[in-house]
mmCIF file of C-alpha atoms in Angstrom:
data_model
loop_
_atom_site.group_PDB
_atom_site.id
_atom_site.type_symbol
_atom_site.label_atom_id
_atom_site.label_comp_id
_atom_site.label_asym_id
_atom_site.label_seq_id
_atom_site.Cartn_x
_atom_site.Cartn_y
_atom_site.Cartn_z
ATOM 1 C CA MET A 1 66.067 -231.867 -172.176
ATOM 2 C CA SER A 2 68.012 -228.639 -171.636
ATOM 3 C CA VAL A 3 71.122 -228.482 -173.828
ATOM 4 C CA LYS A 4 73.467 -231.295 -174.822
ATOM 5 C CA ARG A 5 76.731 -229.827 -175.984
ATOM 6 C CA MET A 6 79.563 -231.366 -178.025
ATOM 7 C CA ASN A 7 82.818 -229.707 -179.036
ATOM 8 C CA LEU A 8 84.140 -231.251 -182.259
ATOM 9 C CA LEU A 9 87.728 -230.487 -181.311
ATOM 10 C CA LYS A 10 87.758 -232.186 -177.894
ATOM 11 C CA PRO A 11 89.394 -235.391 -179.247
ATOM 12 C CA VAL A 12 92.053 -233.265 -180.968
ATOM 13 C CA PHE A 13 92.721 -231.089 -177.927
ATOM 14 C CA ASP A 14 93.000 -234.031 -175.519
ATOM 15 C CA LEU A 15 95.675 -235.684 -177.693
ATOM 16 C CA VAL A 16 97.591 -232.417 -178.112
ATOM 17 C CA ILE A 17 97.646 -231.704 -174.373
ATOM 18 C CA GLN A 18 98.646 -235.285 -173.570
ATOM 19 C CA ARG A 19 101.632 -235.011 -175.917
ATOM 20 C CA LEU A 20 102.669 -231.530 -174.770
ATOM 21 C CA LYS A 21 102.862 -232.646 -171.138
ATOM 22 C CA GLU A 22 105.890 -234.723 -172.070
ATOM 23 C CA ASP A 23 107.289 -232.762 -175.031
ATOM 24 C CA ASP A 24 108.564 -229.172 -174.858
ATOM 25 C CA ARG A 25 109.869 -228.869 -178.440
ATOM 26 C CA ASP A 26 108.633 -226.478 -181.140
ATOM 27 C CA ILE A 27 105.182 -227.374 -182.498
ATOM 28 C CA VAL A 28 104.528 -227.795 -186.227
ATOM 29 C CA TRP A 29 100.883 -227.960 -187.332
ATOM 30 C CA TYR A 30 99.569 -229.604 -190.513
ATOM 31 C CA GLY A 31 95.832 -229.115 -190.983
ATOM 32 C CA GLY A 32 92.995 -226.602 -191.172
ATOM 33 C CA ARG A 33 93.292 -222.911 -190.313
ATOM 34 C CA GLN A 34 90.323 -222.651 -187.987
ATOM 35 C CA THR A 35 91.247 -225.744 -185.981
ATOM 36 C CA MET A 36 94.813 -224.468 -185.729
ATOM 37 C CA SER A 37 93.589 -221.078 -184.505
ATOM 38 C CA ILE A 38 91.435 -222.573 -181.747
ATOM 39 C CA MET A 39 94.189 -225.025 -180.747
ATOM 40 C CA ASN A 40 96.756 -222.242 -180.522
ATOM 41 C CA ASP A 41 94.539 -220.117 -178.277
ATOM 42 C CA SER A 42 93.744 -223.172 -176.127
ATOM 43 C CA ILE A 43 97.328 -224.276 -175.508
ATOM 44 C CA LYS A 44 98.415 -220.653 -174.973
ATOM 45 C CA ILE A 45 96.557 -220.837 -171.652
ATOM 46 C CA PHE A 46 99.102 -223.546 -170.709
ATOM 47 C CA GLY A 47 102.098 -221.526 -171.866
ATOM 48 C CA ARG A 48 102.614 -223.127 -175.315
ATOM 49 C CA HIS A 49 102.018 -222.038 -178.918
ATOM 50 C CA ILE A 50 102.234 -223.420 -182.455
ATOM 51 C CA LYS A 51 105.524 -222.363 -184.034
ATOM 52 C CA TYR A 52 104.927 -223.302 -187.691
ATOM 53 C CA ALA A 53 101.717 -223.938 -189.651
ATOM 54 C CA ILE A 54 101.142 -225.607 -193.023
ATOM 55 C CA PHE A 55 97.502 -225.798 -194.083
ATOM 56 C CA ASP A 56 95.409 -228.440 -195.791
ATOM 57 C CA GLU A 57 93.994 -225.918 -198.253
ATOM 58 C CA GLU A 58 97.343 -225.002 -199.803
ATOM 59 C CA PRO A 59 100.086 -227.366 -198.623
ATOM 60 C CA PHE A 60 102.642 -226.400 -201.266
ATOM 61 C CA GLY A 61 101.376 -223.114 -202.673
ATOM 62 C CA GLU A 62 101.735 -219.518 -201.504
ATOM 63 C CA LEU A 63 100.812 -219.453 -197.821
ATOM 64 C CA LYS A 64 98.882 -216.578 -196.326
ATOM 65 C CA LEU A 65 97.954 -216.399 -192.675
ATOM 66 C CA ASN A 66 95.894 -213.535 -191.255
ATOM 67 C CA TYR A 67 95.758 -214.898 -187.749
ATOM 68 C CA ALA A 68 94.567 -211.607 -186.253
ATOM 69 C CA TRP A 69 91.056 -211.994 -187.660
ATOM 70 C CA ASN A 70 90.662 -215.758 -187.508
ATOM 71 C CA ILE A 71 87.871 -215.963 -184.900
ATOM 72 C CA PRO A 72 84.690 -217.807 -185.962
ATOM 73 C CA LEU A 73 81.593 -215.603 -185.903
ATOM 74 C CA VAL A 74 77.968 -216.371 -186.607
ATOM 75 C CA ASN A 75 77.775 -213.860 -189.444
ATOM 76 C CA ARG A 76 80.860 -214.016 -191.668
ATOM 77 C CA TYR A 77 79.828 -210.812 -193.457
ATOM 78 C CA ILE A 78 80.510 -208.708 -190.362
ATOM 79 C CA HIS A 79 84.087 -207.527 -189.889
ATOM 80 C CA VAL A 80 85.093 -207.206 -186.242
ATOM 81 C CA ASP A 81 88.175 -205.268 -185.176
ATOM 82 C CA ILE A 82 89.142 -207.535 -182.292
ATOM 83 C CA SER A 83 92.132 -205.336 -181.464
ATOM 84 C CA LYS A 84 89.562 -203.140 -179.655
ATOM 85 C CA SER A 85 88.772 -206.030 -177.318
ATOM 86 C CA LYS A 86 90.983 -206.189 -174.237
ATOM 87 C CA ILE A 87 90.444 -209.917 -173.769
ATOM 88 C CA LEU A 88 90.931 -210.888 -177.432
ATOM 89 C CA SER A 89 93.977 -208.666 -177.750
ATOM 90 C CA GLN A 90 95.583 -210.298 -174.729
ATOM 91 C CA TYR A 91 94.704 -213.928 -175.441
ATOM 92 C CA HIS A 92 94.441 -214.043 -179.238
ATOM 93 C CA LEU A 93 96.275 -211.192 -180.920
ATOM 94 C CA HIS A 94 99.176 -211.331 -178.485
ATOM 95 C CA THR A 95 99.464 -215.096 -178.715
ATOM 96 C CA PRO A 96 102.569 -215.738 -180.853
ATOM 97 C CA ALA A 97 101.060 -216.325 -184.297
ATOM 98 C CA PRO A 98 102.108 -219.516 -186.092
ATOM 99 C CA GLU A 99 104.548 -218.834 -188.899
ATOM 100 C CA ALA A 100 103.008 -219.901 -192.218
ATOM 101 C CA ARG A 101 105.660 -221.968 -193.973
ATOM 102 C CA HIS A 102 106.051 -224.348 -196.878
ATOM 103 C CA PHE A 103 106.508 -228.058 -196.285
ATOM 104 C CA SER A 104 110.287 -227.646 -196.520
ATOM 105 C CA VAL A 105 110.383 -226.108 -193.037
ATOM 106 C CA SER A 106 110.295 -229.702 -191.772
ATOM 107 C CA LYS A 107 113.761 -230.321 -193.205
ATOM 108 C CA GLN A 108 115.122 -227.185 -191.570
ATOM 109 C CA LEU A 109 113.614 -228.042 -188.192
ATOM 110 C CA GLY A 110 114.388 -231.744 -188.325
ATOM 111 C CA ASN A 111 113.748 -233.689 -185.149
ATOM 112 C CA ARG A 112 113.918 -230.562 -183.004
ATOM 113 C CA GLY A 113 110.123 -230.238 -183.403
ATOM 114 C CA VAL A 114 106.983 -232.240 -182.712
ATOM 115 C CA TYR A 115 104.676 -232.594 -185.722
ATOM 116 C CA PHE A 116 100.897 -232.589 -185.228
ATOM 117 C CA ILE A 117 98.887 -233.748 -188.263
ATOM 118 C CA SER A 118 95.121 -233.154 -188.400
ATOM 119 C CA SER A 119 94.404 -233.915 -192.050
ATOM 120 C CA GLU A 120 92.739 -236.326 -194.445
ATOM 121 C CA ARG A 121 96.162 -236.586 -196.111
ATOM 122 C CA ALA A 122 97.921 -237.792 -192.974
ATOM 123 C CA ASP A 123 99.433 -240.910 -194.615
ATOM 124 C CA SER A 124 101.127 -238.993 -197.423
ATOM 125 C CA MET A 125 102.335 -236.346 -194.971
ATOM 126 C CA ILE A 126 103.917 -239.023 -192.761
ATOM 127 C CA ASN A 127 105.726 -240.464 -195.775
ATOM 128 C CA ASN A 128 106.953 -236.996 -196.766
ATOM 129 C CA LEU A 129 108.205 -236.285 -193.248
ATOM 130 C CA GLU A 130 110.002 -239.617 -193.007
ATOM 131 C CA GLU A 131 111.650 -238.964 -196.370
ATOM 132 C CA LEU A 132 112.951 -235.708 -194.870
ATOM 133 C CA GLY A 133 114.511 -237.656 -191.984
ATOM 134 C CA ILE A 134 111.821 -237.032 -189.350
ATOM 135 C CA ASN A 135 111.542 -239.929 -186.896
ATOM 136 C CA ARG A 136 108.070 -241.474 -186.596
ATOM 137 C CA GLU A 137 107.992 -240.990 -182.812
ATOM 138 C CA ASN A 138 108.128 -237.221 -183.397
ATOM 139 C CA ILE A 139 104.861 -237.280 -185.375
ATOM 140 C CA CYS A 140 101.489 -237.120 -183.596
ATOM 141 C CA ILE A 141 98.429 -238.066 -185.682
ATOM 142 C CA LEU A 142 95.230 -236.234 -184.685
ATOM 143 C CA PRO A 143 91.650 -236.769 -185.899
ATOM 144 C CA SER A 144 90.954 -234.670 -188.991
ATOM 145 C CA ASP A 145 88.050 -232.211 -189.098
ATOM 146 C CA ASN A 146 86.010 -234.756 -191.088
ATOM 147 C CA THR A 147 86.751 -237.511 -188.585
ATOM 148 C CA CYS A 148 85.621 -235.246 -185.736
ATOM 149 C CA MET A 149 82.424 -234.523 -187.644
ATOM 150 C CA LEU A 150 81.747 -238.254 -188.064
ATOM 151 C CA LEU A 151 82.402 -238.948 -184.375
ATOM 152 C CA ASN A 152 79.998 -236.163 -183.474
ATOM 153 C CA LYS A 153 77.386 -237.536 -185.890
ATOM 154 C CA GLU A 154 77.545 -240.906 -184.125
ATOM 155 C CA LYS A 155 76.910 -239.206 -180.767
ATOM 156 C CA GLU A 156 74.009 -237.216 -182.194
ATOM 157 C CA ASP A 157 72.467 -240.315 -183.751
ATOM 158 C CA CYS A 158 72.468 -241.952 -180.325
ATOM 159 C CA CYS A 159 70.496 -238.985 -178.985
ATOM 160 C CA PHE A 160 67.884 -239.332 -181.717
ATOM 161 C CA ASN A 161 67.522 -243.111 -181.942
ATOM 162 C CA THR A 162 64.247 -243.092 -179.969
ATOM 163 C CA MET A 163 62.854 -240.169 -181.986
ATOM 164 C CA ARG A 164 61.474 -239.595 -185.461
ATOM 165 C CA GLU A 165 62.600 -236.824 -187.804
ATOM 166 C CA LEU A 166 60.057 -234.096 -188.538
ATOM 167 C CA LYS A 167 59.018 -232.427 -191.768
ATOM 168 C CA THR A 168 58.987 -228.644 -192.122
ATOM 169 C CA GLU A 169 55.213 -228.475 -191.634
ATOM 170 C CA GLU A 170 55.509 -230.425 -188.377
ATOM 171 C CA ILE A 171 58.308 -228.170 -187.133
ATOM 172 C CA GLN A 172 56.192 -225.106 -187.902
ATOM 173 C CA LYS A 173 53.242 -226.581 -185.991
ATOM 174 C CA ILE A 174 55.382 -227.155 -182.880
ATOM 175 C CA GLU A 175 56.932 -223.679 -183.125
ATOM 176 C CA PHE A 176 53.448 -222.203 -183.310
ATOM 177 C CA GLN A 177 52.520 -224.070 -180.096
ATOM 178 C CA ILE A 178 55.582 -222.519 -178.426
ATOM 179 C CA LEU A 179 54.607 -219.067 -179.705
ATOM 180 C CA VAL A 180 51.102 -219.418 -178.247
ATOM 181 C CA GLN A 181 52.607 -220.457 -174.899
ATOM 182 C CA PHE A 182 54.954 -217.451 -175.025
ATOM 183 C CA LYS A 183 52.145 -215.013 -175.856
ATOM 184 C CA ASP A 184 49.901 -216.371 -173.078
ATOM 185 C CA PHE A 185 52.703 -215.988 -170.523
ATOM 186 C CA CYS A 186 53.452 -212.433 -171.644
ATOM 187 C CA GLU A 187 49.794 -211.418 -171.439
ATOM 188 C CA ARG A 188 49.382 -212.978 -167.973
ATOM 189 C CA HIS A 189 52.377 -211.001 -166.697
ATOM 190 C CA ASN A 190 51.765 -207.809 -168.689
ATOM 191 C CA LEU A 191 54.993 -208.165 -170.671
ATOM 192 C CA ARG A 192 55.457 -206.491 -174.054
ATOM 193 C CA TYR A 193 56.491 -208.566 -177.069
ATOM 194 C CA LEU A 194 56.487 -208.255 -180.883
ATOM 195 C CA LEU A 195 56.796 -210.678 -183.754
ATOM 196 C CA ALA A 196 60.221 -210.134 -185.350
ATOM 197 C CA GLY A 197 62.094 -210.590 -188.624
ATOM 198 C CA GLY A 198 60.701 -213.192 -190.986
ATOM 199 C CA THR A 199 57.911 -213.983 -188.517
ATOM 200 C CA MET A 200 56.674 -210.375 -188.700
ATOM 201 C CA LEU A 201 56.996 -210.474 -192.477
ATOM 202 C CA GLY A 202 55.109 -213.793 -192.577
ATOM 203 C CA ALA A 203 52.248 -212.282 -190.598
ATOM 204 C CA ILE A 204 51.960 -209.378 -193.066
ATOM 205 C CA ARG A 205 52.485 -211.245 -196.335
ATOM 206 C CA HIS A 206 51.181 -214.755 -195.591
ATOM 207 C CA ASN A 207 49.091 -214.505 -192.377
ATOM 208 C CA GLY A 208 51.474 -217.134 -191.040
ATOM 209 C CA PHE A 209 54.829 -218.702 -191.801
ATOM 210 C CA ILE A 210 56.729 -217.742 -194.903
ATOM 211 C CA PRO A 211 56.187 -221.109 -196.665
ATOM 212 C CA TRP A 212 59.877 -222.077 -196.718
ATOM 213 C CA ASP A 213 60.698 -220.637 -193.269
ATOM 214 C CA ASP A 214 61.376 -222.944 -190.349
ATOM 215 C CA ASP A 215 61.809 -220.672 -187.329
ATOM 216 C CA ILE A 216 59.999 -218.036 -185.261
ATOM 217 C CA ASP A 217 61.598 -214.864 -183.874
ATOM 218 C CA VAL A 218 60.170 -212.422 -181.341
ATOM 219 C CA TYR A 219 61.359 -209.137 -179.835
ATOM 220 C CA MET A 220 60.941 -207.924 -176.268
ATOM 221 C CA PRO A 221 61.911 -204.506 -174.851
ATOM 222 C CA ASP A 222 64.908 -205.081 -172.587
ATOM 223 C CA SER A 223 63.058 -204.484 -169.306
ATOM 224 C CA ASP A 224 60.312 -206.969 -170.236
ATOM 225 C CA TYR A 225 62.906 -209.462 -171.456
ATOM 226 C CA LYS A 226 64.652 -209.395 -168.064
ATOM 227 C CA LYS A 227 61.335 -210.002 -166.308
ATOM 228 C CA LEU A 228 60.641 -212.968 -168.587
ATOM 229 C CA VAL A 229 63.959 -214.576 -167.617
ATOM 230 C CA GLU A 230 63.251 -213.950 -163.929
ATOM 231 C CA LEU A 231 59.590 -215.028 -163.879
ATOM 232 C CA TYR A 232 59.279 -217.933 -166.295
ATOM 233 C CA LYS A 233 58.856 -221.324 -164.612
ATOM 234 C CA ASP A 234 59.510 -224.420 -166.726
ATOM 235 C CA ASP A 235 56.749 -227.045 -166.792
ATOM 236 C CA ASP A 236 56.225 -230.499 -168.259
ATOM 237 C CA ASP A 237 55.952 -229.147 -171.814
ATOM 238 C CA PHE A 238 58.064 -226.003 -172.149
ATOM 239 C CA GLU A 239 61.503 -224.813 -171.016
ATOM 240 C CA LEU A 240 63.109 -221.373 -171.188
ATOM 241 C CA LEU A 241 66.787 -221.547 -172.139
ATOM 242 C CA HIS A 242 69.125 -218.766 -171.026
ATOM 243 C CA TYR A 243 72.812 -218.743 -170.163
ATOM 244 C CA THR A 244 71.963 -217.974 -166.495
ATOM 245 C CA ARG A 245 69.821 -221.133 -166.313
ATOM 246 C CA ASP A 246 72.023 -223.649 -168.162
ATOM 247 C CA SER A 247 75.812 -223.386 -168.386
ATOM 248 C CA SER A 248 75.784 -225.457 -171.608
ATOM 249 C CA TYR A 249 73.547 -222.955 -173.412
ATOM 250 C CA PRO A 250 75.715 -221.210 -176.032
ATOM 251 C CA PHE A 251 73.799 -217.980 -176.844
ATOM 252 C CA TYR A 252 73.311 -214.716 -175.002
ATOM 253 C CA PHE A 253 69.664 -214.327 -176.009
ATOM 254 C CA ALA A 254 66.875 -216.629 -174.792
ATOM 255 C CA LYS A 255 64.941 -219.438 -176.458
ATOM 256 C CA LEU A 256 61.639 -220.969 -175.378
ATOM 257 C CA THR A 257 61.694 -224.678 -176.220
ATOM 258 C CA LYS A 258 59.277 -227.615 -176.428
ATOM 259 C CA LYS A 259 60.206 -230.631 -174.351
ATOM 260 C CA ARG A 260 60.326 -234.128 -175.879
ATOM 261 C CA THR A 261 61.554 -232.587 -179.130
ATOM 262 C CA ALA A 262 65.109 -232.075 -180.333
ATOM 263 C CA ILE A 263 66.912 -230.018 -182.924
ATOM 264 C CA SER A 264 70.537 -230.411 -183.989
ATOM 265 C CA HIS A 265 72.361 -227.094 -184.252
ATOM 266 C CA GLY A 266 75.475 -227.369 -186.381
ATOM 267 C CA GLY A 267 78.267 -224.989 -185.467
ATOM 268 C CA TYR A 268 82.051 -225.152 -185.667
ATOM 269 C CA PRO A 269 83.478 -226.370 -183.428
ATOM 270 C CA VAL A 270 80.519 -226.469 -181.018
ATOM 271 C CA HIS A 271 77.478 -228.646 -181.789
ATOM 272 C CA TYR A 272 74.481 -228.679 -179.485
ATOM 273 C CA ILE A 273 71.106 -230.368 -179.197
ATOM 274 C CA MET A 274 68.095 -228.678 -177.606
ATOM 275 C CA GLY A 275 64.328 -228.701 -177.942
ATOM 276 C CA ILE A 276 62.594 -227.076 -180.916
ATOM 277 C CA TYR A 277 62.411 -223.390 -180.037
ATOM 278 C CA ILE A 278 61.483 -219.814 -180.772
ATOM 279 C CA ASP A 279 64.187 -217.116 -180.506
ATOM 280 C CA ILE A 280 63.626 -214.210 -178.100
ATOM 281 C CA PHE A 281 65.729 -211.117 -178.806
ATOM 282 C CA PRO A 282 65.913 -208.152 -176.395
ATOM 283 C CA LEU A 283 65.378 -204.688 -177.882
ATOM 284 C CA VAL A 284 67.619 -201.894 -176.612
ATOM 285 C CA GLY A 285 68.003 -198.195 -177.278
ATOM 286 C CA PHE A 286 70.573 -196.602 -179.593
ATOM 287 C CA PRO A 287 71.952 -193.036 -179.738
ATOM 288 C CA ASP A 288 70.485 -190.522 -182.194
ATOM 289 C CA SER A 289 73.680 -189.724 -184.104
ATOM 290 C CA GLU A 290 75.005 -192.147 -186.723
ATOM 291 C CA SER A 291 78.551 -191.924 -185.387
ATOM 292 C CA GLU A 292 77.434 -192.953 -181.889
ATOM 293 C CA GLN A 293 75.196 -195.661 -183.343
ATOM 294 C CA LYS A 294 78.226 -197.044 -185.134
ATOM 295 C CA LEU A 295 80.163 -197.145 -181.854
ATOM 296 C CA GLN A 296 77.369 -199.110 -180.193
ATOM 297 C CA TRP A 297 77.223 -201.560 -183.119
ATOM 298 C CA GLU A 298 80.991 -202.027 -182.833
ATOM 299 C CA ASN A 299 80.640 -202.642 -179.108
ATOM 300 C CA GLU A 300 78.016 -205.332 -179.756
ATOM 301 C CA HIS A 301 80.164 -206.888 -182.495
ATOM 302 C CA ILE A 302 83.156 -207.095 -180.156
ATOM 303 C CA THR A 303 80.995 -208.588 -177.411
ATOM 304 C CA MET A 304 79.755 -211.176 -179.904
ATOM 305 C CA ALA A 305 83.344 -212.030 -180.907
ATOM 306 C CA GLU A 306 84.367 -212.438 -177.251
ATOM 307 C CA TRP A 307 81.289 -214.552 -176.522
ATOM 308 C CA TYR A 308 81.885 -217.050 -179.314
ATOM 309 C CA TRP A 309 85.634 -217.153 -178.695
ATOM 310 C CA TYR A 310 84.729 -218.170 -175.133
ATOM 311 C CA GLN A 311 82.285 -220.811 -176.392
ATOM 312 C CA ASP A 312 84.925 -222.309 -178.718
ATOM 313 C CA LEU A 313 87.480 -222.712 -175.918
ATOM 314 C CA VAL A 314 85.597 -223.411 -172.681
ATOM 315 C CA ASP A 315 84.764 -227.046 -173.490
ATOM 316 C CA LEU A 316 88.420 -227.707 -174.249
ATOM 317 C CA ILE A 317 90.202 -226.100 -171.322
ATOM 318 C CA GLY A 318 87.441 -225.842 -168.682
ATOM 319 C CA THR A 319 85.925 -222.804 -166.943
ATOM 320 C CA SER A 320 88.664 -222.682 -164.294
ATOM 321 C CA HIS A 321 91.297 -221.965 -166.967
ATOM 322 C CA MET A 322 89.255 -219.431 -168.954
ATOM 323 C CA PRO A 323 90.630 -215.902 -168.538
ATOM 324 C CA ILE A 324 87.112 -214.393 -168.417
ATOM 325 C CA SER A 325 83.575 -215.465 -167.556
ATOM 326 C CA LYS A 326 80.425 -215.166 -169.666
ATOM 327 C CA GLU A 327 79.047 -212.682 -167.157
ATOM 328 C CA ASN A 328 82.178 -210.525 -167.476
ATOM 329 C CA ILE A 329 81.813 -210.501 -171.251
ATOM 330 C CA LEU A 330 78.192 -209.334 -171.193
ATOM 331 C CA GLN A 331 79.016 -206.597 -168.709
ATOM 332 C CA GLY A 332 80.882 -204.990 -171.594
ATOM 333 C CA LEU A 333 77.660 -204.386 -173.529
ATOM 334 C CA LYS A 334 76.985 -200.641 -173.619
ATOM 335 C CA THR A 335 73.302 -200.063 -174.356
ATOM 336 C CA ILE A 336 70.567 -197.530 -173.645
ATOM 337 C CA PRO A 337 67.264 -198.699 -172.093
ATOM 338 C CA PHE A 338 64.598 -199.287 -174.746
ATOM 339 C CA ASP A 339 62.192 -196.696 -173.324
ATOM 340 C CA ASN A 340 64.875 -193.982 -173.037
ATOM 341 C CA ALA A 341 65.807 -193.767 -176.724
ATOM 342 C CA ASN A 342 64.527 -192.422 -180.041
ATOM 343 C CA MET A 343 66.200 -195.249 -181.977
ATOM 344 C CA ILE A 344 66.018 -198.931 -181.053
ATOM 345 C CA GLY A 345 67.403 -202.261 -182.258
ATOM 346 C CA PRO A 346 67.963 -205.860 -181.140
ATOM 347 C CA VAL A 347 70.834 -207.452 -179.264
ATOM 348 C CA SER A 348 71.367 -210.391 -181.568
ATOM 349 C CA VAL A 349 73.894 -212.701 -183.196
ATOM 350 C CA ILE A 350 73.536 -210.841 -186.495
ATOM 351 C CA LEU A 351 73.921 -207.090 -186.204
ATOM 352 C CA GLN A 352 73.304 -204.794 -189.133
ATOM 353 C CA LYS A 353 72.467 -201.125 -189.496
ATOM 354 C CA GLU A 354 69.211 -201.947 -191.309
ATOM 355 C CA TRP A 355 67.845 -203.436 -188.088
ATOM 356 C CA LEU A 356 67.628 -200.033 -186.401
ATOM 357 C CA SER A 357 64.146 -198.496 -186.147
ATOM 358 C CA ARG A 358 62.490 -195.478 -184.583
ATOM 359 C CA TYR A 359 61.142 -195.981 -181.083
ATOM 360 C CA SER A 360 57.862 -194.406 -182.207
ATOM 361 C CA ASP A 361 57.443 -197.165 -184.832
ATOM 362 C CA PHE A 362 57.746 -199.887 -182.160
ATOM 363 C CA ASN A 363 56.218 -198.371 -179.029
ATOM 364 C CA GLU A 364 52.720 -198.486 -180.525
ATOM 365 C CA THR A 365 51.554 -201.947 -181.569
ATOM 366 C CA ILE A 366 48.760 -203.473 -183.617
ATOM 367 C CA GLU A 367 47.352 -206.983 -183.746
ATOM 368 C CA LYS A 368 47.887 -209.243 -186.738
ATOM 369 C CA ARG A 369 46.915 -212.808 -187.560
ATOM 370 C CA PHE A 370 49.632 -215.448 -187.617
ATOM 371 C CA MET A 371 48.325 -218.936 -188.364
ATOM 372 C CA ASP A 372 45.402 -219.549 -185.971
ATOM 373 C CA GLY A 373 46.321 -216.812 -183.521
ATOM 374 C CA ILE A 374 46.423 -213.035 -183.129
ATOM 375 C CA PHE A 375 49.768 -211.504 -182.149
ATOM 376 C CA ARG A 376 51.377 -208.096 -181.701
ATOM 377 C CA ILE A 377 53.550 -206.386 -184.299
ATOM 378 C CA PRO A 378 54.900 -202.807 -184.410
ATOM 379 C CA ALA A 379 52.497 -200.167 -185.695
ATOM 380 C CA GLY A 380 55.402 -198.949 -187.830
ATOM 381 C CA TYR A 381 55.981 -202.365 -189.383
ATOM 382 C CA ASP A 382 56.068 -200.943 -192.922
ATOM 383 C CA GLN A 383 59.078 -198.705 -192.231
ATOM 384 C CA HIS A 384 60.865 -201.509 -190.389
ATOM 385 C CA LEU A 385 60.259 -204.221 -192.999
ATOM 386 C CA THR A 386 61.176 -201.846 -195.823
ATOM 387 C CA LEU A 387 64.532 -201.157 -194.138
ATOM 388 C CA ARG A 388 65.109 -204.879 -193.611
ATOM 389 C CA TYR A 389 63.839 -206.351 -196.872
ATOM 390 C CA GLY A 390 63.185 -203.550 -199.388
ATOM 391 C CA ASN A 391 60.020 -204.390 -201.343
ATOM 392 C CA TYR A 392 58.970 -206.954 -198.767
ATOM 393 C CA MET A 393 55.645 -207.867 -200.416
ATOM 394 C CA GLU A 394 57.505 -209.259 -203.432
ATOM 395 C CA LEU A 395 58.618 -212.870 -203.102
ATOM 396 C CA PRO A 396 62.409 -213.327 -203.372
ATOM 397 C CA PRO A 397 63.830 -215.553 -206.136
ATOM 398 C CA GLU A 398 63.934 -219.228 -205.200
ATOM 399 C CA GLY A 399 67.722 -219.142 -204.870
ATOM 400 C CA LYS A 400 67.504 -216.458 -202.144
ATOM 401 C CA ARG A 401 64.845 -218.078 -199.977
ATOM 402 C CA VAL A 402 66.795 -218.618 -196.772
ATOM 403 C CA VAL A 403 66.033 -221.642 -194.615
ATOM 404 C CA HIS A 404 67.967 -222.869 -191.574
ATOM 405 C CA GLY A 405 67.369 -226.537 -192.323
ATOM 406 C CA PHE A 406 68.511 -227.921 -188.944
ATOM 407 C CA PRO A 407 67.293 -231.524 -188.481
ATOM 408 C CA ALA A 408 64.465 -231.687 -185.919
ATOM 409 C CA TYR A 409 62.974 -234.663 -184.067
ATOM 410 C CA MET A 410 60.155 -235.660 -181.734
ATOM 411 C CA GLU A 411 59.833 -238.599 -179.381
ATOM 412 C CA LYS A 412 58.064 -241.506 -181.000
#
């Protein structure tokens, strides 16, 4: 089924652009921070920007706006200095930042502005504006974030109406089928692979899935990963997703998916539907010194920020208006080949120092049972899992047992 992609903010953006084509006055925004940030970057491409911003979260209280860092990332615990990115500096940091103001700015501005409202409290805001003397024709009502979510849910439901929802055990069974297909392909083409993350831990501690886990991750040395993308031919049952194969695919690492299945990936603002999958992360080399390792991590973090900034905007303004391409972004990745380094780590969406390992721990592999199959893991798995999880043989408390929980379906 490849990838079906929906941007939650498309209805908002279309209304904003329609109004701005005929209205060149100052823009006042009432609504959420993240939506405002994406809207401001989007309309900047067309030479406009939001002048004043009042947010849903604190409409009358002390307003704080740190626009410089307001780019959605997959891992909110990672701080990215986007000022080091040429593209994000030019098109985000140097976009005139909205001025965070109290509601009273409306009285000062009067009818010299156009008022965009994307809020659940739109009715009360309209009344307040009219009480301040703002004419109704100067107010543009946009779908709120919740309304956009409901519209998206209706579209997703249409995609799944001929399918049945799967339980965790059924999802695991399908993912295992994909893993077997992946392993067989790698062995036929002499490609190296390793079970990764929680999948590696599951093989050691449970001889299969961690009971509450609902995904499978694998690593491939970068050279083998590139061969996989080049050589893999989709068939009636399985499809390899990669940004070079499908322009709607939102990640810069690959997934192998099962056809006639579907999983709903919730992101903001981009939602997408694809087949149930396993994640395939390339392994690259890192420098020996900690200071140089840190620089490479920062480079990957910045690339990740650019990548997801691109994904947030491209559905709204179109590829022809984007100031950079996905290929240009990934050319900025500065890595060492896997086999030319003493330290190695993944290119991933979540990048942490604890994911670095010694090449010697990963170059040699051993076989380990996972469910009904035998798969490869690093010979130095103990050092790697200890860095990642600490005492990895001890079960975490129930409150810390992470599960993705994305709804998954199969054709009836």
